[in-house]
Amino acid sequence: MIVPMNLELTGDGLTLDDAERLLHGHVERLILAAAARKRVHRARRCLDDLLAAGESIYGVNTGFGKLANQRIEPQEVLALQENLLRSHAVGMGPLLSLGVSRLALALRIQALAKGHSGVTPDLIDTLIEMYNRGVVPAIPEQGSVGASGDLAPLAHLALVVMGEGHAFVTKPGADLKSRAKPLSGRAALKRVHLKPHRPQSKEGLSLINGTQISTAILAEALVRARHLAKIADIAGAMTVEATKSSLKPFDPRIQEIRPHPGQAACAANLRRLLEDSEIMPSHADCSKVQDAYSLRCMPQVHGTLRDALTHATQVVERELNSATDNPLVFADTSEVISGGNFHAQPIALTSDLLAAAVTDLGSISERRTENLVNPDLSGLPGFLTPHPGLNSGMMIVQVLAAALVSENKGLSFPASVDSIPTSANREDHVSMAPAAARKCRLVVTNTTRVLACEILCAAQGLEFHRPLKAGKGAEAAYRHVREHVRPLGRDRTLHRDLEAVERLIRSGSLLAAVEKVCDLLH
């Protein structure tokens, strides 16, 4: 059982593991570090001093975007921030999951804690209490082009701060699929005995100028994708055994003379998963010379995903610890400087890279499924049924995998190259990061199901080699699947079986069962 923890936000030091805990509701309370609070105080004092001296500051006493040259009267400065949030909350489409919205809220606090946004400590305290008391903003997915910040979705988050918009009130770790209809922002705050906060000068802008929605969605996809890298090795090992393929391509000497780190890690996993196999010796003298690429080249293909995951993790972790609003306050020199940290191109391009890498993981898995169900390739009964002809067996499971892989190929067209000018051409190059991250997330979901197809078929393939056992890792995976899905004799409806295997993957129980006998995979 996972015990919820507290997490101190310093403006620095957040990791992808922290993001995973936030996504899954395993962080019960956020705390603002004392040093961060001092920086926030100092930046706010700097901003107030500049305003008192009559300085013109973008988004504080001016309009926004194309309207930046419009001066705002002092008595209208607070109304400007409220109007900004209301006018920009134009999001549409399905709501982000509770986990992603919760993560976005925490990341927005982390960015403000950097001490360069000029907000009041009272605003940060309100945001932290929203999180700690279970108020999760209801945020539509669509509406941001990923430049000048994720304006529309973050405006929906920010409205709740002042008692508007909509929010859920929930407990950490709540089932993300069983949420009720959201409350009004005012009702949500009232339920947890929290007063609305009226945004002060610059605070509305500081809340919506940022990449936290795009980053949260990509972080979710990345967390799931790094899990799939290990699941793909498990699926591949099961298929190696079921098709009586060779262990030789995973020899460490092969990997050493092409030293990509991901390739070496995958090959090491496969060797560990296939240790103590009883099936391998049974075909030691067979006539096969080489296996199909989808079996032989797993280290090279699965390894490429691992290397992409390393890069994506570096990008996301940098973004978790960045100040991404505009303008930025530099209290050391008493300056407020306009820049472009809100531009989410690093997130957009990384989302597209990860989507392509995960798509290819699904593609090679589908080819292994074909090797399993095709009797000309596998040497097993056609479509893995003991009674082919009258029964179709796993025939359409491979068709499902093919459909999902084809869908992923369309989703892998990069969104990050598709800029479109906005805001009267002031924002003339945008990243499309939210679209890229959402596509990446869907690719990860589809590939999870492709791997479920392979695992279901591989488990069935292993039935034809009993009583011989697979290698210890592959055997542990087979046994765990069999605790939830019975072998296929005569035809039956298989979609429940596929859903069961998908749950084993997503819950982490399949990996846990394997690592119990193999130690932790790379």
PDB file of C-alpha atoms in Angstrom, residues 81-280:
ATOM      1  CA  GLN A  81      -6.488  40.768 -14.337  1.00  0.00           C
ATOM      2  CA  GLU A  82     -10.036  39.528 -13.739  1.00  0.00           C
ATOM      3  CA  ASN A  83     -11.055  40.393 -17.300  1.00  0.00           C
ATOM      4  CA  LEU A  84      -8.008  38.530 -18.604  1.00  0.00           C
ATOM      5  CA  LEU A  85      -8.989  35.309 -16.878  1.00  0.00           C
ATOM      6  CA  ARG A  86     -12.630  35.507 -17.896  1.00  0.00           C
ATOM      7  CA  SER A  87     -11.939  36.389 -21.534  1.00  0.00           C
ATOM      8  CA  HIS A  88      -9.308  33.682 -21.981  1.00  0.00           C
ATOM      9  CA  ALA A  89     -11.348  30.797 -20.500  1.00  0.00           C
ATOM     10  CA  VAL A  90     -12.620  29.591 -23.872  1.00  0.00           C
ATOM     11  CA  GLY A  91     -11.531  25.944 -23.615  1.00  0.00           C
ATOM     12  CA  MET A  92     -13.679  23.222 -25.155  1.00  0.00           C
ATOM     13  CA  GLY A  93     -13.681  19.461 -25.472  1.00  0.00           C
ATOM     14  CA  PRO A  94     -13.305  16.714 -22.868  1.00  0.00           C
ATOM     15  CA  LEU A  95     -11.906  17.604 -19.469  1.00  0.00           C
ATOM     16  CA  LEU A  96      -8.386  16.697 -18.472  1.00  0.00           C
ATOM     17  CA  SER A  97      -8.227  13.785 -16.047  1.00  0.00           C
ATOM     18  CA  LEU A  98      -8.111  14.607 -12.358  1.00  0.00           C
ATOM     19  CA  GLY A  99      -4.503  13.423 -12.250  1.00  0.00           C
ATOM     20  CA  VAL A 100      -3.323  15.696 -15.050  1.00  0.00           C
ATOM     21  CA  SER A 101      -5.279  18.688 -13.669  1.00  0.00           C
ATOM     22  CA  ARG A 102      -3.842  18.041 -10.215  1.00  0.00           C
ATOM     23  CA  LEU A 103      -0.339  17.867 -11.677  1.00  0.00           C
ATOM     24  CA  ALA A 104      -0.865  21.070 -13.676  1.00  0.00           C
ATOM     25  CA  LEU A 105      -1.944  22.878 -10.498  1.00  0.00           C
ATOM     26  CA  ALA A 106       1.178  21.716  -8.654  1.00  0.00           C
ATOM     27  CA  LEU A 107       3.405  22.699 -11.587  1.00  0.00           C
ATOM     28  CA  ARG A 108       1.863  26.153 -11.725  1.00  0.00           C
ATOM     29  CA  ILE A 109       2.732  26.610  -8.036  1.00  0.00           C
ATOM     30  CA  GLN A 110       6.270  25.318  -8.676  1.00  0.00           C
ATOM     31  CA  ALA A 111       6.781  27.869 -11.469  1.00  0.00           C
ATOM     32  CA  LEU A 112       5.564  30.737  -9.277  1.00  0.00           C
ATOM     33  CA  ALA A 113       7.861  29.523  -6.490  1.00  0.00           C
ATOM     34  CA  LYS A 114      10.854  30.333  -8.703  1.00  0.00           C
ATOM     35  CA  GLY A 115      10.361  33.924  -7.563  1.00  0.00           C
ATOM     36  CA  HIS A 116      10.318  35.599 -10.980  1.00  0.00           C
ATOM     37  CA  SER A 117       6.582  36.064 -11.500  1.00  0.00           C
ATOM     38  CA  GLY A 118       5.904  38.967  -9.137  1.00  0.00           C
ATOM     39  CA  VAL A 119       2.849  37.379  -7.519  1.00  0.00           C
ATOM     40  CA  THR A 120       1.865  37.770  -3.873  1.00  0.00           C
ATOM     41  CA  PRO A 121       2.545  34.997  -1.367  1.00  0.00           C
ATOM     42  CA  ASP A 122      -1.206  35.052  -0.688  1.00  0.00           C
ATOM     43  CA  LEU A 123      -1.882  33.773  -4.203  1.00  0.00           C
ATOM     44  CA  ILE A 124       0.533  30.880  -3.792  1.00  0.00           C
ATOM     45  CA  ASP A 125      -0.948  30.052  -0.398  1.00  0.00           C
ATOM     46  CA  THR A 126      -4.424  29.903  -1.951  1.00  0.00           C
ATOM     47  CA  LEU A 127      -3.206  27.594  -4.727  1.00  0.00           C
ATOM     48  CA  ILE A 128      -1.477  25.322  -2.225  1.00  0.00           C
ATOM     49  CA  GLU A 129      -4.579  25.141  -0.031  1.00  0.00           C
ATOM     50  CA  MET A 130      -6.680  24.304  -3.098  1.00  0.00           C
ATOM     51  CA  TYR A 131      -4.405  21.339  -3.731  1.00  0.00           C
ATOM     52  CA  ASN A 132      -4.187  20.305  -0.082  1.00  0.00           C
ATOM     53  CA  ARG A 133      -7.951  20.437   0.416  1.00  0.00           C
ATOM     54  CA  GLY A 134      -8.712  18.476  -2.758  1.00  0.00           C
ATOM     55  CA  VAL A 135      -9.941  21.231  -5.088  1.00  0.00           C
ATOM     56  CA  VAL A 136      -9.048  20.165  -8.647  1.00  0.00           C
ATOM     57  CA  PRO A 137      -9.949  22.624 -11.443  1.00  0.00           C
ATOM     58  CA  ALA A 138     -12.091  21.303 -14.293  1.00  0.00           C
ATOM     59  CA  ILE A 139      -9.987  22.051 -17.377  1.00  0.00           C
ATOM     60  CA  PRO A 140     -11.092  21.454 -20.993  1.00  0.00           C
ATOM     61  CA  GLU A 141      -8.362  19.917 -23.165  1.00  0.00           C
ATOM     62  CA  GLN A 142      -8.759  22.072 -26.286  1.00  0.00           C
ATOM     63  CA  GLY A 143      -7.990  25.734 -26.815  1.00  0.00           C
ATOM     64  CA  SER A 144      -4.232  26.267 -26.528  1.00  0.00           C
ATOM     65  CA  VAL A 145      -1.677  26.639 -29.320  1.00  0.00           C
ATOM     66  CA  GLY A 146       1.200  26.295 -26.864  1.00  0.00           C
ATOM     67  CA  ALA A 147       2.677  29.785 -27.107  1.00  0.00           C
ATOM     68  CA  SER A 148       2.144  32.808 -24.899  1.00  0.00           C
ATOM     69  CA  GLY A 149       1.405  29.980 -22.518  1.00  0.00           C
ATOM     70  CA  ASP A 150      -1.398  27.439 -22.402  1.00  0.00           C
ATOM     71  CA  LEU A 151      -3.698  30.427 -22.085  1.00  0.00           C
ATOM     72  CA  ALA A 152      -7.188  28.965 -22.376  1.00  0.00           C
ATOM     73  CA  PRO A 153      -6.790  25.845 -20.197  1.00  0.00           C
ATOM     74  CA  LEU A 154      -4.757  27.693 -17.574  1.00  0.00           C
ATOM     75  CA  ALA A 155      -7.458  30.377 -17.480  1.00  0.00           C
ATOM     76  CA  HIS A 156      -9.939  27.669 -16.480  1.00  0.00           C
ATOM     77  CA  LEU A 157      -7.546  26.674 -13.692  1.00  0.00           C
ATOM     78  CA  ALA A 158      -7.086  30.287 -12.595  1.00  0.00           C
ATOM     79  CA  LEU A 159     -10.789  31.131 -12.505  1.00  0.00           C
ATOM     80  CA  VAL A 160     -11.276  28.722  -9.615  1.00  0.00           C
ATOM     81  CA  VAL A 161      -8.815  30.754  -7.530  1.00  0.00           C
ATOM     82  CA  MET A 162     -11.216  33.688  -7.553  1.00  0.00           C
ATOM     83  CA  GLY A 163     -14.312  31.543  -7.052  1.00  0.00           C
ATOM     84  CA  GLU A 164     -15.364  31.243 -10.677  1.00  0.00           C
ATOM     85  CA  GLY A 165     -15.079  28.466 -13.264  1.00  0.00           C
ATOM     86  CA  HIS A 166     -15.619  24.855 -12.174  1.00  0.00           C
ATOM     87  CA  ALA A 167     -13.788  22.333 -10.036  1.00  0.00           C
ATOM     88  CA  PHE A 168     -13.988  18.898  -8.459  1.00  0.00           C
ATOM     89  CA  VAL A 169     -13.511  18.296  -4.770  1.00  0.00           C
ATOM     90  CA  THR A 170     -11.813  14.973  -4.274  1.00  0.00           C
ATOM     91  CA  LYS A 171      -9.269  13.086  -2.220  1.00  0.00           C
ATOM     92  CA  PRO A 172      -5.739  12.197  -3.363  1.00  0.00           C
ATOM     93  CA  GLY A 173      -5.727   8.967  -5.344  1.00  0.00           C
ATOM     94  CA  ALA A 174      -9.427   9.184  -6.222  1.00  0.00           C
ATOM     95  CA  ASP A 175     -10.590   7.034  -9.124  1.00  0.00           C
ATOM     96  CA  LEU A 176     -10.127   9.241 -12.166  1.00  0.00           C
ATOM     97  CA  LYS A 177     -13.046   7.619 -13.987  1.00  0.00           C
ATOM     98  CA  SER A 178     -15.668   7.882 -11.276  1.00  0.00           C
ATOM     99  CA  ARG A 179     -15.814  11.634 -10.770  1.00  0.00           C
ATOM    100  CA  ALA A 180     -19.139  13.370 -10.440  1.00  0.00           C
ATOM    101  CA  LYS A 181     -20.237  16.548 -12.177  1.00  0.00           C
ATOM    102  CA  PRO A 182     -17.952  19.482 -11.279  1.00  0.00           C
ATOM    103  CA  LEU A 183     -19.061  22.176  -8.857  1.00  0.00           C
ATOM    104  CA  SER A 184     -18.888  25.877  -9.504  1.00  0.00           C
ATOM    105  CA  GLY A 185     -15.586  27.358  -8.393  1.00  0.00           C
ATOM    106  CA  ARG A 186     -17.280  29.242  -5.577  1.00  0.00           C
ATOM    107  CA  ALA A 187     -19.121  26.131  -4.336  1.00  0.00           C
ATOM    108  CA  ALA A 188     -15.916  24.063  -4.472  1.00  0.00           C
ATOM    109  CA  LEU A 189     -13.986  26.610  -2.395  1.00  0.00           C
ATOM    110  CA  LYS A 190     -16.872  26.954   0.033  1.00  0.00           C
ATOM    111  CA  ARG A 191     -17.065  23.180   0.515  1.00  0.00           C
ATOM    112  CA  VAL A 192     -13.440  23.121   1.734  1.00  0.00           C
ATOM    113  CA  HIS A 193     -13.776  26.374   3.722  1.00  0.00           C
ATOM    114  CA  LEU A 194     -11.444  28.362   1.490  1.00  0.00           C
ATOM    115  CA  LYS A 195     -12.013  31.998   0.549  1.00  0.00           C
ATOM    116  CA  PRO A 196     -11.582  33.170  -3.067  1.00  0.00           C
ATOM    117  CA  HIS A 197      -8.478  35.213  -3.843  1.00  0.00           C
ATOM    118  CA  ARG A 198      -8.856  38.363  -5.938  1.00  0.00           C
ATOM    119  CA  PRO A 199      -5.932  38.491  -8.400  1.00  0.00           C
ATOM    120  CA  GLN A 200      -3.625  41.430  -7.739  1.00  0.00           C
ATOM    121  CA  SER A 201      -1.617  43.292 -10.370  1.00  0.00           C
ATOM    122  CA  LYS A 202       0.056  40.855 -12.806  1.00  0.00           C
ATOM    123  CA  GLU A 203      -1.329  37.773 -11.015  1.00  0.00           C
ATOM    124  CA  GLY A 204      -3.867  36.857 -13.660  1.00  0.00           C
ATOM    125  CA  LEU A 205      -1.186  37.013 -16.329  1.00  0.00           C
ATOM    126  CA  SER A 206       1.252  35.034 -14.172  1.00  0.00           C
ATOM    127  CA  LEU A 207      -1.328  32.275 -13.757  1.00  0.00           C
ATOM    128  CA  ILE A 208      -1.991  31.716 -17.454  1.00  0.00           C
ATOM    129  CA  ASN A 209       1.387  32.486 -19.060  1.00  0.00           C
ATOM    130  CA  GLY A 210       3.037  29.070 -18.839  1.00  0.00           C
ATOM    131  CA  THR A 211       3.466  25.596 -20.299  1.00  0.00           C
ATOM    132  CA  GLN A 212       2.041  23.612 -17.407  1.00  0.00           C
ATOM    133  CA  ILE A 213      -0.883  22.011 -19.268  1.00  0.00           C
ATOM    134  CA  SER A 214       1.296  20.777 -22.138  1.00  0.00           C
ATOM    135  CA  THR A 215       3.943  19.639 -19.667  1.00  0.00           C
ATOM    136  CA  ALA A 216       1.464  17.779 -17.463  1.00  0.00           C
ATOM    137  CA  ILE A 217      -0.039  15.896 -20.416  1.00  0.00           C
ATOM    138  CA  LEU A 218       3.393  14.950 -21.759  1.00  0.00           C
ATOM    139  CA  ALA A 219       4.551  13.920 -18.284  1.00  0.00           C
ATOM    140  CA  GLU A 220       1.606  11.540 -18.027  1.00  0.00           C
ATOM    141  CA  ALA A 221       2.406  10.034 -21.442  1.00  0.00           C
ATOM    142  CA  LEU A 222       6.085   9.772 -20.536  1.00  0.00           C
ATOM    143  CA  VAL A 223       5.422   8.015 -17.236  1.00  0.00           C
ATOM    144  CA  ARG A 224       3.300   5.450 -19.035  1.00  0.00           C
ATOM    145  CA  ALA A 225       5.750   5.095 -21.946  1.00  0.00           C
ATOM    146  CA  ARG A 226       8.724   4.273 -19.731  1.00  0.00           C
ATOM    147  CA  HIS A 227       6.582   1.508 -18.183  1.00  0.00           C
ATOM    148  CA  LEU A 228       5.753   0.199 -21.666  1.00  0.00           C
ATOM    149  CA  ALA A 229       9.452  -0.117 -22.495  1.00  0.00           C
ATOM    150  CA  LYS A 230       9.743  -2.872 -19.869  1.00  0.00           C
ATOM    151  CA  ILE A 231       6.390  -4.436 -20.821  1.00  0.00           C
ATOM    152  CA  ALA A 232       7.544  -4.664 -24.451  1.00  0.00           C
ATOM    153  CA  ASP A 233      10.625  -6.623 -23.356  1.00  0.00           C
ATOM    154  CA  ILE A 234       8.399  -8.989 -21.365  1.00  0.00           C
ATOM    155  CA  ALA A 235       6.028  -9.456 -24.317  1.00  0.00           C
ATOM    156  CA  GLY A 236       8.955 -10.004 -26.661  1.00  0.00           C
ATOM    157  CA  ALA A 237      10.514 -12.608 -24.360  1.00  0.00           C
ATOM    158  CA  MET A 238       7.230 -14.515 -24.204  1.00  0.00           C
ATOM    159  CA  THR A 239       7.052 -14.459 -28.015  1.00  0.00           C
ATOM    160  CA  VAL A 240      10.642 -15.645 -28.363  1.00  0.00           C
ATOM    161  CA  GLU A 241       9.721 -18.678 -26.288  1.00  0.00           C
ATOM    162  CA  ALA A 242       6.392 -19.332 -27.989  1.00  0.00           C
ATOM    163  CA  THR A 243       7.941 -19.185 -31.485  1.00  0.00           C
ATOM    164  CA  LYS A 244      11.057 -21.146 -30.459  1.00  0.00           C
ATOM    165  CA  SER A 245      13.300 -18.289 -31.481  1.00  0.00           C
ATOM    166  CA  SER A 246      16.929 -17.727 -30.567  1.00  0.00           C
ATOM    167  CA  LEU A 247      18.585 -16.069 -27.580  1.00  0.00           C
ATOM    168  CA  LYS A 248      21.804 -15.415 -29.533  1.00  0.00           C
ATOM    169  CA  PRO A 249      20.910 -11.929 -30.884  1.00  0.00           C
ATOM    170  CA  PHE A 250      20.840 -10.675 -27.293  1.00  0.00           C
ATOM    171  CA  ASP A 251      24.462 -11.677 -26.625  1.00  0.00           C
ATOM    172  CA  PRO A 252      26.193  -8.836 -24.748  1.00  0.00           C
ATOM    173  CA  ARG A 253      29.105  -8.861 -27.202  1.00  0.00           C
ATOM    174  CA  ILE A 254      26.797  -7.763 -30.000  1.00  0.00           C
ATOM    175  CA  GLN A 255      25.564  -4.827 -27.963  1.00  0.00           C
ATOM    176  CA  GLU A 256      29.054  -3.767 -26.851  1.00  0.00           C
ATOM    177  CA  ILE A 257      30.229  -3.072 -30.394  1.00  0.00           C
ATOM    178  CA  ARG A 258      27.242  -0.780 -31.054  1.00  0.00           C
ATOM    179  CA  PRO A 259      27.064   0.919 -27.662  1.00  0.00           C
ATOM    180  CA  HIS A 260      23.665   2.611 -27.597  1.00  0.00           C
ATOM    181  CA  PRO A 261      22.589   2.557 -23.923  1.00  0.00           C
ATOM    182  CA  GLY A 262      18.978   1.621 -24.624  1.00  0.00           C
ATOM    183  CA  GLN A 263      20.008  -1.297 -26.826  1.00  0.00           C
ATOM    184  CA  ALA A 264      22.238  -2.722 -24.106  1.00  0.00           C
ATOM    185  CA  ALA A 265      19.504  -2.322 -21.479  1.00  0.00           C
ATOM    186  CA  CYS A 266      16.899  -4.122 -23.597  1.00  0.00           C
ATOM    187  CA  ALA A 267      19.241  -7.003 -24.437  1.00  0.00           C
ATOM    188  CA  ALA A 268      20.127  -7.401 -20.757  1.00  0.00           C
ATOM    189  CA  ASN A 269      16.427  -7.534 -19.884  1.00  0.00           C
ATOM    190  CA  LEU A 270      15.762 -10.179 -22.515  1.00  0.00           C
ATOM    191  CA  ARG A 271      18.622 -12.344 -21.293  1.00  0.00           C
ATOM    192  CA  ARG A 272      17.318 -12.099 -17.736  1.00  0.00           C
ATOM    193  CA  LEU A 273      13.714 -12.820 -18.763  1.00  0.00           C
ATOM    194  CA  LEU A 274      14.808 -15.921 -20.688  1.00  0.00           C
ATOM    195  CA  GLU A 275      17.100 -17.411 -18.017  1.00  0.00           C
ATOM    196  CA  ASP A 276      16.469 -21.052 -17.048  1.00  0.00           C
ATOM    197  CA  SER A 277      14.272 -21.706 -20.062  1.00  0.00           C
ATOM    198  CA  GLU A 278      13.256 -25.315 -20.649  1.00  0.00           C
ATOM    199  CA  ILE A 279      11.957 -24.474 -24.120  1.00  0.00           C
ATOM    200  CA  MET A 280      15.288 -23.146 -25.460  1.00  0.00           C
TER     201      MET A 280
END
